[in-house]
């Protein structure tokens, strides 16, 4: 098996061990800041960026891993997590997010170049353009399949423009801006699979497609996912015109980190927070510094932003329930295959239609082949230097990034099965999966880098809205309001939600500090990097794999 790197440590287990080993020990030093941000994923980075923009000077960010980014971590020339962000649509309430992208230097040059996607039909052993807007062009499936796809598209178009009795759109981003109309929220009481069946959507092709989309974004199978969440997926973003980079969303994370460094924010990696307690005038956070032989240190601050997933936030507090009810998390594996040249005919996104998955066939725990979501050619967006024609004539090394979401069965069993597998085992499975549609690919593989994310994202099961809007919704703060939560666990695991919660938490801190200035608004007018109405109209009719 070719060489490669492996990022496979379960951060929750690692921090729990550190916490147990240092129980009762006193910090070796203490430092004072105005605000401490816990977690260097996108929500934490956005919170720190917002604080710096609003003039908060003494900010420290603590990240447990050896690099920032979390689920958007960069592998340098490839992604170790999420790979893209959709261009914000005009109908969404994402104007501030669009402005942030512009500030970070994102332009139309970063839109994913054609060909964007294609679909491999395993039974026919051929590739085709995937799920077109007009299902009569490059048809997917039988005539019955296409008729059902058109009917499904009609349902989505109706829901996408629907408003609740409160005047809000039924489905929009961020989730906080969605209608709370009970007749719409009732959709959250059933699963996506049950909703499809109740509305007569039974063809294998469409059910596979919907199931694939939910696994891809939420690590959740259609039978386990809220119907409201499924409809939100297809309606809220509209047409997914994509921004992407060779290192995926790591590009955005690194750009944010550069902004933080310029603003003087103290970003500390290999600094897992172990405890967070109330202290006179604010909070005190104990963390482990120093990597291999950690030394306990303490930071105090008037306010803290906890941008950690709920399971990690709960472990920090003396009262874990203060972080909210526990959630189920889906494990993921990201494998980067470094090849001498990309397989012929590849698009950016390359997905296989799996009849077994369409028929709901069970999969073994840790089965990467069944969990596979296909691969993207991460180097697809690589910009040529010099003579472009010469570069196109000569095969160039490429990176194929294979994503796998272990959405079936018990998440704990899936995590245990993955923990028992070595890098070599997972790398071999990744190469074998690519070889199923490209038999010659293994001979071109030079290295395979693997990252296991044991708890990549919270699974949005039926009842999802109850934990977002209802009586069991997670609290927005703890420790007397000194600790404010900011994580996508509070809604959906999307980059837009990470920005919303990070910015919202930062604004809450600034209000508590008495700082004047703009606050996050859901409907601030802006024109930066927002799709036009015509693009959005096209988007509505063109769901993307």
Short mmCIF file of C-alpha atoms in Angstrom, two decimals:
data_model
loop_
_atom_site.label_atom_id
_atom_site.label_comp_id
_atom_site.label_asym_id
_atom_site.label_seq_id
_atom_site.Cartn_x
_atom_site.Cartn_y
_atom_site.Cartn_z
CA UNK A 1 0.00 0.00 0.00
CA UNK A 2 1.40 3.49 -0.89
CA UNK A 3 2.60 5.67 2.00
CA UNK A 4 0.59 8.50 3.50
CA UNK A 5 -0.46 10.35 6.61
CA UNK A 6 -3.16 9.45 9.10
CA UNK A 7 -5.30 11.69 11.29
CA UNK A 8 -7.39 9.27 13.26
CA UNK A 9 -7.30 10.18 16.94
CA UNK A 10 -10.70 10.57 18.58
CA UNK A 11 -10.40 14.09 20.08
CA UNK A 12 -13.14 13.39 22.63
CA UNK A 13 -11.28 10.35 23.97
CA UNK A 14 -7.96 12.19 23.95
CA UNK A 15 -9.33 15.16 25.90
CA UNK A 16 -11.13 12.83 28.35
CA UNK A 17 -7.82 11.07 29.06
CA UNK A 18 -6.04 14.39 29.57
CA UNK A 19 -8.80 15.56 31.87
CA UNK A 20 -8.57 12.40 33.98
CA UNK A 21 -4.76 12.46 34.10
CA UNK A 22 -4.71 16.08 35.31
CA UNK A 23 -7.60 15.87 37.76
CA UNK A 24 -6.82 17.92 40.84
CA UNK A 25 -3.72 19.54 39.34
CA UNK A 26 -3.36 23.30 39.45
CA UNK A 27 -2.49 25.40 36.37
CA UNK A 28 1.15 26.46 36.14
CA UNK A 29 0.23 29.97 34.99
CA UNK A 30 -2.73 32.26 34.38
CA UNK A 31 -3.33 34.95 31.76
CA UNK A 32 -6.13 37.48 31.46
CA UNK A 33 -8.00 38.29 28.24
CA UNK A 34 -11.16 40.12 27.32
CA UNK A 35 -12.69 37.12 25.48
CA UNK A 36 -11.65 33.48 25.10
CA UNK A 37 -12.94 31.49 22.11
CA UNK A 38 -13.01 27.71 22.55
CA UNK A 39 -12.67 25.81 19.29
CA UNK A 40 -10.91 26.66 16.03
CA UNK A 41 -13.47 25.33 13.58
CA UNK A 42 -15.32 27.71 11.28
CA UNK A 43 -17.76 28.85 13.99
CA UNK A 44 -14.91 29.71 16.35
CA UNK A 45 -12.89 31.42 13.63
CA UNK A 46 -15.94 33.46 12.56
CA UNK A 47 -16.62 34.45 16.18
CA UNK A 48 -13.04 35.59 16.72
CA UNK A 49 -13.05 37.46 13.41
CA UNK A 50 -16.27 39.23 14.34
CA UNK A 51 -14.92 40.18 17.76
CA UNK A 52 -11.76 41.60 16.20
CA UNK A 53 -13.77 43.59 13.65
CA UNK A 54 -15.87 45.04 16.44
CA UNK A 55 -12.77 46.28 18.23
CA UNK A 56 -12.27 43.69 20.98
CA UNK A 57 -8.51 43.74 21.45
CA UNK A 58 -7.51 40.92 23.79
CA UNK A 59 -8.93 37.74 22.27
CA UNK A 60 -7.44 34.25 22.58
CA UNK A 61 -8.62 31.20 20.63
CA UNK A 62 -7.87 27.69 21.94
CA UNK A 63 -7.92 24.75 19.51
CA UNK A 64 -7.27 21.16 20.61
CA UNK A 65 -5.90 19.91 17.27
CA UNK A 66 -2.52 20.74 15.78
CA UNK A 67 -4.19 22.95 13.15
CA UNK A 68 -7.27 25.14 12.92
CA UNK A 69 -10.26 24.38 10.72
CA UNK A 70 -12.13 21.54 12.43
CA UNK A 71 -14.35 19.95 9.78
CA UNK A 72 -12.95 22.50 7.31
CA UNK A 73 -9.31 21.67 7.97
CA UNK A 74 -6.82 22.12 5.16
CA UNK A 75 -4.39 19.42 4.08
CA UNK A 76 -2.24 22.00 2.31
CA UNK A 77 -3.03 21.01 -1.26
CA UNK A 78 -6.14 18.97 -0.46
CA UNK A 79 -9.13 19.06 1.92
CA UNK A 80 -9.21 17.16 5.19
CA UNK A 81 -12.88 18.00 5.59
CA UNK A 82 -15.59 19.90 3.72
CA UNK A 83 -14.78 20.76 0.13
CA UNK A 84 -17.00 23.64 -0.99
CA UNK A 85 -19.43 26.42 -0.15
CA UNK A 86 -22.46 27.32 -2.30
CA UNK A 87 -22.71 30.85 -3.67
CA UNK A 88 -25.27 32.57 -1.40
CA UNK A 89 -28.62 33.07 -3.10
CA UNK A 90 -30.41 36.42 -3.13
CA UNK A 91 -33.46 34.98 -1.35
CA UNK A 92 -31.37 33.69 1.57
CA UNK A 93 -30.52 35.81 4.60
CA UNK A 94 -26.80 35.36 4.02
CA UNK A 95 -25.75 38.84 2.99
CA UNK A 96 -23.23 39.18 5.80
CA UNK A 97 -21.79 35.78 4.96
CA UNK A 98 -21.47 36.88 1.34
CA UNK A 99 -19.70 40.02 2.53
CA UNK A 100 -17.29 37.91 4.59
CA UNK A 101 -16.42 35.78 1.55
CA UNK A 102 -15.70 38.95 -0.40
CA UNK A 103 -13.52 40.25 2.40
CA UNK A 104 -11.57 36.99 2.37
CA UNK A 105 -10.81 37.45 -1.32
CA UNK A 106 -13.35 35.01 -2.77
CA UNK A 107 -14.30 35.98 -6.33
CA UNK A 108 -16.10 34.51 -9.31
CA UNK A 109 -12.79 32.94 -10.30
CA UNK A 110 -13.35 30.53 -7.41
CA UNK A 111 -16.62 29.16 -8.84
CA UNK A 112 -16.22 25.47 -9.66
CA UNK A 113 -15.30 25.09 -13.30
CA UNK A 114 -17.09 22.74 -15.65
CA UNK A 115 -17.46 19.83 -15.78
CA UNK A 116 -18.85 20.00 -12.24
CA UNK A 117 -20.29 16.51 -11.80
CA UNK A 118 -21.03 13.18 -13.40
CA UNK A 119 -22.70 9.94 -12.38
CA UNK A 120 -21.47 6.35 -12.76
CA UNK A 121 -24.17 3.77 -13.41
CA UNK A 122 -22.65 0.64 -11.92
CA UNK A 123 -25.08 -1.80 -13.57
CA UNK A 124 -24.31 -0.37 -17.01
CA UNK A 125 -20.63 0.37 -16.28
CA UNK A 126 -20.82 3.82 -17.82
CA UNK A 127 -20.63 7.47 -16.80
CA UNK A 128 -23.20 10.14 -17.56
CA UNK A 129 -23.86 13.76 -16.69
CA UNK A 130 -25.63 13.78 -13.35
CA UNK A 131 -29.23 14.78 -12.60
CA UNK A 132 -29.79 17.56 -15.17
CA UNK A 133 -32.32 20.34 -14.80
CA UNK A 134 -34.36 18.92 -17.67
CA UNK A 135 -34.68 15.24 -16.87
CA UNK A 136 -35.42 14.45 -20.50
CA UNK A 137 -31.84 15.44 -21.38
CA UNK A 138 -29.25 12.75 -20.56
CA UNK A 139 -32.09 10.89 -18.79
CA UNK A 140 -31.45 9.21 -15.49
CA UNK A 141 -33.37 5.96 -15.15
CA UNK A 142 -36.55 4.87 -16.91
CA UNK A 143 -39.42 7.00 -18.21
CA UNK A 144 -41.24 6.32 -14.91
CA UNK A 145 -38.16 7.54 -13.05
CA UNK A 146 -38.06 10.73 -15.08
CA UNK A 147 -41.77 11.40 -14.59
CA UNK A 148 -41.36 11.01 -10.85
CA UNK A 149 -38.30 13.26 -10.83
CA UNK A 150 -40.28 15.98 -12.59
CA UNK A 151 -43.11 15.63 -10.07
CA UNK A 152 -40.60 15.84 -7.21
CA UNK A 153 -39.11 18.96 -8.76
CA UNK A 154 -42.57 20.51 -8.85
CA UNK A 155 -43.03 19.82 -5.13
CA UNK A 156 -39.68 21.44 -4.37
CA UNK A 157 -40.51 24.52 -6.43
CA UNK A 158 -43.77 24.95 -4.50
CA UNK A 159 -42.09 24.59 -1.11
CA UNK A 160 -39.19 26.88 -2.10
CA UNK A 161 -41.53 29.84 -2.57
CA UNK A 162 -43.93 29.03 0.25
CA UNK A 163 -44.27 31.39 3.19
CA UNK A 164 -45.69 30.56 6.59
CA UNK A 165 -48.43 32.48 8.36
CA UNK A 166 -45.68 34.50 10.07
CA UNK A 167 -44.62 35.88 6.67
CA UNK A 168 -41.29 34.03 6.64
CA UNK A 169 -40.13 31.67 3.94
CA UNK A 170 -40.66 28.05 4.92
CA UNK A 171 -37.09 27.11 4.09
CA UNK A 172 -34.18 29.51 4.02
CA UNK A 173 -30.69 29.99 5.44
CA UNK A 174 -29.84 30.46 8.21
CA UNK A 175 -32.29 28.09 9.86
CA UNK A 176 -33.11 30.78 12.44
CA UNK A 177 -34.85 32.76 9.66
CA UNK A 178 -37.21 29.90 8.69
CA UNK A 179 -40.94 30.10 9.30
CA UNK A 180 -42.20 28.77 12.64
CA UNK A 181 -45.66 28.11 11.17
CA UNK A 182 -46.89 24.89 12.88
CA UNK A 183 -48.28 23.53 9.60
CA UNK A 184 -44.75 23.67 8.15
CA UNK A 185 -42.99 22.51 11.30
CA UNK A 186 -45.22 19.42 11.34
CA UNK A 187 -43.06 18.08 8.51
CA UNK A 188 -40.40 17.47 11.16
CA UNK A 189 -42.51 14.72 12.76
CA UNK A 190 -41.80 12.15 10.03
CA UNK A 191 -38.73 10.85 8.27
CA UNK A 192 -37.72 11.84 4.76
CA UNK A 193 -38.30 8.26 3.58
CA UNK A 194 -41.81 8.22 5.05
CA UNK A 195 -42.61 11.57 3.44
CA UNK A 196 -41.48 10.29 0.04
CA UNK A 197 -43.62 7.17 0.41
CA UNK A 198 -46.64 9.17 1.59
CA UNK A 199 -46.43 11.35 -1.52
CA UNK A 200 -46.07 8.42 -3.88
CA UNK A 201 -42.35 8.78 -4.63
CA UNK A 202 -41.28 5.16 -4.91
CA UNK A 203 -38.86 4.77 -7.81
CA UNK A 204 -35.42 3.53 -6.79
CA UNK A 205 -33.58 6.26 -8.72
CA UNK A 206 -35.27 9.18 -6.95
CA UNK A 207 -35.13 7.56 -3.52
CA UNK A 208 -31.43 6.86 -4.02
CA UNK A 209 -30.86 10.47 -5.07
CA UNK A 210 -32.60 11.94 -2.02
CA UNK A 211 -30.85 9.46 0.26
CA UNK A 212 -27.49 10.35 -1.28
CA UNK A 213 -28.04 14.08 -0.77
CA UNK A 214 -28.88 13.62 2.92
CA UNK A 215 -25.89 11.37 3.52
CA UNK A 216 -23.67 13.86 1.71
CA UNK A 217 -24.66 16.94 3.74
CA UNK A 218 -25.82 15.47 7.06
CA UNK A 219 -24.35 11.98 7.37
CA UNK A 220 -27.90 10.67 7.74
CA UNK A 221 -29.92 8.19 5.68
CA UNK A 222 -33.36 9.22 4.43
CA UNK A 223 -35.06 6.73 6.76
CA UNK A 224 -33.42 8.46 9.76
CA UNK A 225 -33.57 12.09 8.62
CA UNK A 226 -36.32 14.62 9.32
CA UNK A 227 -38.59 15.32 6.32
CA UNK A 228 -38.36 19.05 7.19
CA UNK A 229 -34.57 18.84 6.91
CA UNK A 230 -34.84 17.07 3.55
CA UNK A 231 -37.08 19.79 2.14
CA UNK A 232 -34.81 22.46 3.61
CA UNK A 233 -31.88 20.84 1.78
CA UNK A 234 -33.54 21.18 -1.61
CA UNK A 235 -35.26 24.54 -1.05
CA UNK A 236 -32.97 26.73 1.07
CA UNK A 237 -29.85 26.95 -1.06
CA UNK A 238 -31.48 26.89 -4.46
CA UNK A 239 -29.05 26.04 -7.23
CA UNK A 240 -25.72 25.12 -5.70
CA UNK A 241 -23.33 27.16 -7.80
CA UNK A 242 -20.20 26.29 -5.88
CA UNK A 243 -17.02 27.93 -4.67
CA UNK A 244 -14.25 25.40 -4.20
CA UNK A 245 -10.47 25.29 -3.90
CA UNK A 246 -7.79 22.58 -3.98
CA UNK A 247 -7.84 22.46 -0.16
CA UNK A 248 -11.63 22.79 0.04
CA UNK A 249 -13.03 24.90 2.86
CA UNK A 250 -9.55 24.84 4.36
CA UNK A 251 -9.00 27.81 2.06
CA UNK A 252 -11.65 29.79 3.95
CA UNK A 253 -10.37 28.62 7.35
CA UNK A 254 -6.80 29.61 6.51
CA UNK A 255 -7.93 32.99 5.15
CA UNK A 256 -9.80 33.64 8.41
CA UNK A 257 -6.75 32.59 10.43
CA UNK A 258 -4.60 35.03 8.46
CA UNK A 259 -7.08 37.81 9.25
CA UNK A 260 -6.99 36.91 12.92
CA UNK A 261 -3.19 37.01 12.99
CA UNK A 262 -3.24 40.44 11.36
CA UNK A 263 -5.77 41.65 13.95
CA UNK A 264 -3.63 40.41 16.83
CA UNK A 265 -5.90 37.53 17.92
CA UNK A 266 -3.85 34.95 19.85
CA UNK A 267 -4.56 31.59 18.17
CA UNK A 268 -3.19 28.59 20.07
CA UNK A 269 -3.26 25.08 18.62
CA UNK A 270 -2.54 21.87 20.57
CA UNK A 271 -4.37 23.61 23.39
CA UNK A 272 -7.39 21.49 24.36
CA UNK A 273 -9.71 23.13 26.88
CA UNK A 274 -10.27 20.81 29.84
CA UNK A 275 -12.48 22.79 32.21
CA UNK A 276 -14.51 25.97 32.10
CA UNK A 277 -15.89 27.42 35.33
CA UNK A 278 -17.45 30.65 36.48
CA UNK A 279 -15.02 33.06 38.09
CA UNK A 280 -15.68 36.44 39.66
CA UNK A 281 -16.05 38.82 36.76
CA UNK A 282 -16.29 36.12 34.08
CA UNK A 283 -14.89 32.65 33.36
CA UNK A 284 -11.71 30.66 33.89
CA UNK A 285 -10.61 28.07 31.34
CA UNK A 286 -7.98 25.44 32.11
CA UNK A 287 -6.27 24.00 29.07
CA UNK A 288 -3.34 21.71 28.28
CA UNK A 289 -0.44 23.37 26.49
CA UNK A 290 2.66 21.80 25.03
CA UNK A 291 1.55 18.79 23.00
CA UNK A 292 3.43 15.63 24.06
CA UNK A 293 4.08 16.57 27.71
CA UNK A 294 1.22 18.96 28.35
CA UNK A 295 1.38 21.65 31.01
CA UNK A 296 -1.82 22.95 32.54
CA UNK A 297 -2.41 26.64 31.99
CA UNK A 298 -5.31 28.94 32.69
CA UNK A 299 -6.87 31.85 30.88
CA UNK A 300 -9.45 34.12 32.45
CA UNK A 301 -11.81 36.42 30.63
CA UNK A 302 -14.94 38.41 31.17
CA UNK A 303 -16.64 36.39 28.42
CA UNK A 304 -16.19 33.16 26.50
CA UNK A 305 -17.52 31.83 23.20
CA UNK A 306 -17.83 28.04 23.20
CA UNK A 307 -17.59 26.99 19.55
CA UNK A 308 -17.20 23.31 20.38
CA UNK A 309 -19.58 20.49 19.43
CA UNK A 310 -22.08 19.76 22.16
CA UNK A 311 -20.42 16.58 23.42
CA UNK A 312 -17.16 18.51 23.92
CA UNK A 313 -18.89 21.53 25.47
CA UNK A 314 -20.73 19.30 27.95
CA UNK A 315 -17.45 17.71 29.08
CA UNK A 316 -16.02 21.15 29.95
CA UNK A 317 -18.75 22.13 32.37
CA UNK A 318 -19.43 21.02 35.93
CA UNK A 319 -23.08 20.70 34.86
CA UNK A 320 -22.96 18.93 31.44
CA UNK A 321 -26.71 19.41 30.94
CA UNK A 322 -26.05 23.15 30.63
CA UNK A 323 -24.76 22.46 27.10
CA UNK A 324 -28.07 20.93 26.03
CA UNK A 325 -29.40 17.41 25.40
CA UNK A 326 -26.90 14.89 23.95
CA UNK A 327 -26.87 14.32 20.19
CA UNK A 328 -26.07 11.42 17.86
CA UNK A 329 -23.09 12.07 15.60
CA UNK A 330 -22.20 10.50 12.25
CA UNK A 331 -18.60 9.37 11.65
CA UNK A 332 -16.86 10.24 8.38
CA UNK A 333 -13.64 9.30 6.60
CA UNK A 334 -11.83 11.58 4.15
CA UNK A 335 -9.19 9.89 1.97
CA UNK A 336 -6.88 11.85 -0.33
CA UNK A 337 -5.43 9.70 -3.11
CA UNK A 338 -2.37 11.33 -4.68
CA UNK A 339 -2.20 10.09 -8.26
CA UNK A 340 0.23 10.59 -11.12
CA UNK A 341 -2.65 11.88 -13.25
CA UNK A 342 -6.44 12.01 -12.81
CA UNK A 343 -8.50 9.28 -14.52
CA UNK A 344 -9.70 10.22 -17.99
CA UNK A 345 -12.98 12.11 -18.23
CA UNK A 346 -13.29 13.07 -14.58
CA UNK A 347 -15.40 15.99 -13.46
CA UNK A 348 -14.92 17.84 -10.19
CA UNK A 349 -17.47 15.59 -8.42
CA UNK A 350 -17.69 11.91 -9.42
CA UNK A 351 -20.52 9.87 -7.89
CA UNK A 352 -21.63 6.27 -8.40
CA UNK A 353 -25.29 5.18 -8.50
CA UNK A 354 -25.50 2.24 -6.13
CA UNK A 355 -28.51 0.00 -6.66
CA UNK A 356 -27.91 -1.74 -3.31
CA UNK A 357 -28.15 1.59 -1.52
CA UNK A 358 -31.24 2.50 -3.54
CA UNK A 359 -32.93 -0.69 -2.37
CA UNK A 360 -31.96 -0.09 1.25
CA UNK A 361 -29.65 -3.10 1.50
CA UNK A 362 -27.93 -3.26 4.91
CA UNK A 363 -24.23 -2.50 5.20
CA UNK A 364 -21.64 -3.80 7.64
CA UNK A 365 -20.21 -1.42 10.23
CA UNK A 366 -17.14 0.35 8.90
CA UNK A 367 -17.93 -0.63 5.28
CA UNK A 368 -16.26 2.18 3.34
CA UNK A 369 -17.60 1.03 -0.01
CA UNK A 370 -21.23 1.39 1.09
CA UNK A 371 -20.45 4.62 2.96
CA UNK A 372 -18.73 6.17 -0.07
CA UNK A 373 -20.13 9.40 -1.46
CA UNK A 374 -17.81 9.35 -4.46
CA UNK A 375 -14.71 11.44 -5.00
CA UNK A 376 -13.86 14.96 -6.04
CA UNK A 377 -10.78 15.89 -8.03
CA UNK A 378 -9.48 18.45 -5.56
CA UNK A 379 -6.91 19.73 -8.03
CA UNK A 380 -9.72 20.47 -10.52
CA UNK A 381 -9.55 24.14 -9.47
CA UNK A 382 -5.78 24.35 -9.69
CA UNK A 383 -4.78 27.43 -11.67
CA UNK A 384 -2.33 26.94 -14.50
CA UNK A 385 0.88 28.91 -14.67
CA UNK A 386 2.67 29.59 -17.89
CA UNK A 387 1.33 28.02 -21.07
CA UNK A 388 -2.10 26.55 -20.31
CA UNK A 389 -2.13 24.41 -23.48
CA UNK A 390 1.18 22.80 -22.57
CA UNK A 391 -0.13 22.11 -19.07
CA UNK A 392 -3.22 20.44 -20.52
CA UNK A 393 -1.17 18.27 -22.90
CA UNK A 394 1.07 16.96 -20.11
CA UNK A 395 -0.58 14.79 -17.43
CA UNK A 396 -0.19 16.46 -14.07
CA UNK A 397 -0.27 14.92 -10.60
CA UNK A 398 -3.70 15.20 -9.01
CA UNK A 399 -5.50 14.53 -5.73
CA UNK A 400 -8.71 12.50 -5.62
CA UNK A 401 -10.59 13.15 -2.38
CA UNK A 402 -12.94 10.31 -1.46
CA UNK A 403 -15.64 11.08 1.12
CA UNK A 404 -17.41 8.38 3.14
CA UNK A 405 -20.31 9.02 5.53
CA UNK A 406 -21.13 6.12 7.86
CA UNK A 407 -24.83 6.86 8.09
CA UNK A 408 -26.21 3.35 8.66
CA UNK A 409 -26.77 1.59 11.95
CA UNK A 410 -25.56 2.60 15.38
CA UNK A 411 -23.01 5.48 15.25
CA UNK A 412 -21.12 4.03 18.24
CA UNK A 413 -20.75 0.70 16.45
CA UNK A 414 -19.54 2.49 13.32
CA UNK A 415 -16.97 4.43 15.38
CA UNK A 416 -15.74 1.23 17.03
CA UNK A 417 -15.38 -0.50 13.66
CA UNK A 418 -13.43 2.43 12.24
CA UNK A 419 -11.19 2.65 15.32
CA UNK A 420 -10.18 -0.96 14.71
CA UNK A 421 -8.98 -0.23 11.17
CA UNK A 422 -5.46 0.96 10.34
CA UNK A 423 -4.50 3.67 7.87
CA UNK A 424 -3.30 0.98 5.47
CA UNK A 425 -6.62 -0.84 5.70
CA UNK A 426 -8.68 2.32 5.12
CA UNK A 427 -6.33 3.47 2.34
CA UNK A 428 -6.67 0.12 0.56
CA UNK A 429 -10.46 0.36 0.82
CA UNK A 430 -10.38 3.88 -0.64
CA UNK A 431 -8.23 2.80 -3.59
CA UNK A 432 -10.50 -0.21 -4.19
CA UNK A 433 -13.57 2.05 -4.18
CA UNK A 434 -12.11 4.35 -6.84
CA UNK A 435 -11.02 1.30 -8.86
CA UNK A 436 -14.65 0.10 -9.08
CA UNK A 437 -15.33 2.83 -11.65
CA UNK A 438 -11.72 3.39 -12.79
CA UNK A 439 -9.95 -0.01 -12.94
CA UNK A 440 -6.63 1.56 -13.91
CA UNK A 441 -6.54 4.02 -11.02
CA UNK A 442 -4.59 1.88 -8.49
CA UNK A 443 -1.45 1.87 -10.63
CA UNK A 444 -1.43 5.69 -10.61
CA UNK A 445 -1.72 6.06 -6.81
CA UNK A 446 1.45 7.40 -5.19
CA UNK A 447 0.20 8.09 -1.65
CA UNK A 448 -3.01 8.00 0.38
CA UNK A 449 -3.68 10.40 3.27
CA UNK A 450 -6.57 9.43 5.55
CA UNK A 451 -8.51 11.39 8.13
CA UNK A 452 -11.14 9.80 10.36
CA UNK A 453 -13.72 12.13 11.89
CA UNK A 454 -15.39 10.03 14.61
CA UNK A 455 -18.10 12.64 15.26
CA UNK A 456 -18.23 14.72 12.11
CA UNK A 457 -21.76 16.10 12.46
CA UNK A 458 -24.97 15.84 14.45
CA UNK A 459 -27.65 13.74 12.74
CA UNK A 460 -30.92 15.70 12.13
CA UNK A 461 -33.50 13.05 12.99
CA UNK A 462 -37.25 13.70 13.17
CA UNK A 463 -37.80 16.06 16.09
CA UNK A 464 -34.89 18.21 14.87
CA UNK A 465 -36.91 21.43 15.12
CA UNK A 466 -37.73 20.75 18.75
CA UNK A 467 -34.03 21.01 19.61
CA UNK A 468 -33.65 24.14 17.47
CA UNK A 469 -36.80 26.12 18.26
CA UNK A 470 -38.70 24.10 20.87
CA UNK A 471 -38.72 23.56 24.61
CA UNK A 472 -35.70 21.23 24.44
CA UNK A 473 -33.62 23.66 22.38
CA UNK A 474 -30.08 24.02 23.65
CA UNK A 475 -29.45 27.11 25.79
CA UNK A 476 -27.65 29.97 24.07
CA UNK A 477 -25.43 30.61 27.12
CA UNK A 478 -24.23 29.18 30.43
CA UNK A 479 -22.30 30.25 33.54
CA UNK A 480 -24.60 33.16 34.17
CA UNK A 481 -24.37 34.36 30.57
CA UNK A 482 -20.57 34.65 30.60
CA UNK A 483 -20.25 31.63 28.25
CA UNK A 484 -22.08 31.89 24.91
CA UNK A 485 -22.49 28.84 22.66
CA UNK A 486 -21.74 28.96 18.93
CA UNK A 487 -21.75 25.74 16.91
CA UNK A 488 -23.65 24.13 14.05
CA UNK A 489 -24.96 21.59 16.56
CA UNK A 490 -27.48 24.33 17.33
CA UNK A 491 -28.99 23.92 13.84
CA UNK A 492 -27.52 22.18 10.77
CA UNK A 493 -23.90 21.22 9.95
CA UNK A 494 -23.45 23.81 7.18
CA UNK A 495 -20.78 26.46 6.69
CA UNK A 496 -23.45 29.17 6.52
CA UNK A 497 -24.76 28.08 9.93
CA UNK A 498 -21.22 28.08 11.38
CA UNK A 499 -20.82 31.70 10.33
CA UNK A 500 -24.25 32.66 11.66
CA UNK A 501 -23.71 31.16 15.10
CA UNK A 502 -20.15 32.47 15.36
CA UNK A 503 -21.17 36.01 14.43
CA UNK A 504 -24.29 35.89 16.60
CA UNK A 505 -22.30 34.75 19.64
CA UNK A 506 -19.71 37.47 19.08
CA UNK A 507 -22.45 40.09 18.91
CA UNK A 508 -23.95 38.77 22.16
CA UNK A 509 -20.58 39.16 23.85
CA UNK A 510 -20.20 42.69 22.51
CA UNK A 511 -23.66 43.63 23.77
CA UNK A 512 -22.78 42.29 27.21
CA UNK A 513 -19.57 44.33 27.14
CA UNK A 514 -21.53 47.44 26.23
CA UNK A 515 -19.70 47.82 22.93
CA UNK A 516 -21.51 49.86 20.30
CA UNK A 517 -21.52 48.84 16.67
CA UNK A 518 -23.37 46.87 14.06
CA UNK A 519 -24.93 43.56 15.01
CA UNK A 520 -25.74 40.53 12.89
CA UNK A 521 -28.87 41.13 10.84
CA UNK A 522 -30.71 38.56 8.84
CA UNK A 523 -31.78 40.98 6.13
CA UNK A 524 -28.93 43.47 5.77
CA UNK A 525 -28.92 44.54 2.09
CA UNK A 526 -25.73 43.67 0.26
CA UNK A 527 -24.73 42.72 -3.25
CA UNK A 528 -21.42 40.99 -2.62
CA UNK A 529 -21.17 37.60 -4.28
CA UNK A 530 -24.91 36.95 -4.21
CA UNK A 531 -26.61 35.02 -7.01
CA UNK A 532 -28.86 37.02 -9.29
CA UNK A 533 -32.58 36.33 -9.50
CA UNK A 534 -32.04 34.63 -12.85
CA UNK A 535 -29.37 32.37 -11.37
CA UNK A 536 -31.67 31.54 -8.49
CA UNK A 537 -34.55 30.74 -10.84
CA UNK A 538 -32.27 28.35 -12.69
CA UNK A 539 -31.12 26.97 -9.34
CA UNK A 540 -34.59 26.08 -8.20
CA UNK A 541 -35.00 23.72 -11.11
CA UNK A 542 -31.52 22.21 -10.90
CA UNK A 543 -30.77 20.16 -7.78
CA UNK A 544 -27.13 19.16 -7.54
CA UNK A 545 -25.57 15.93 -6.35
#
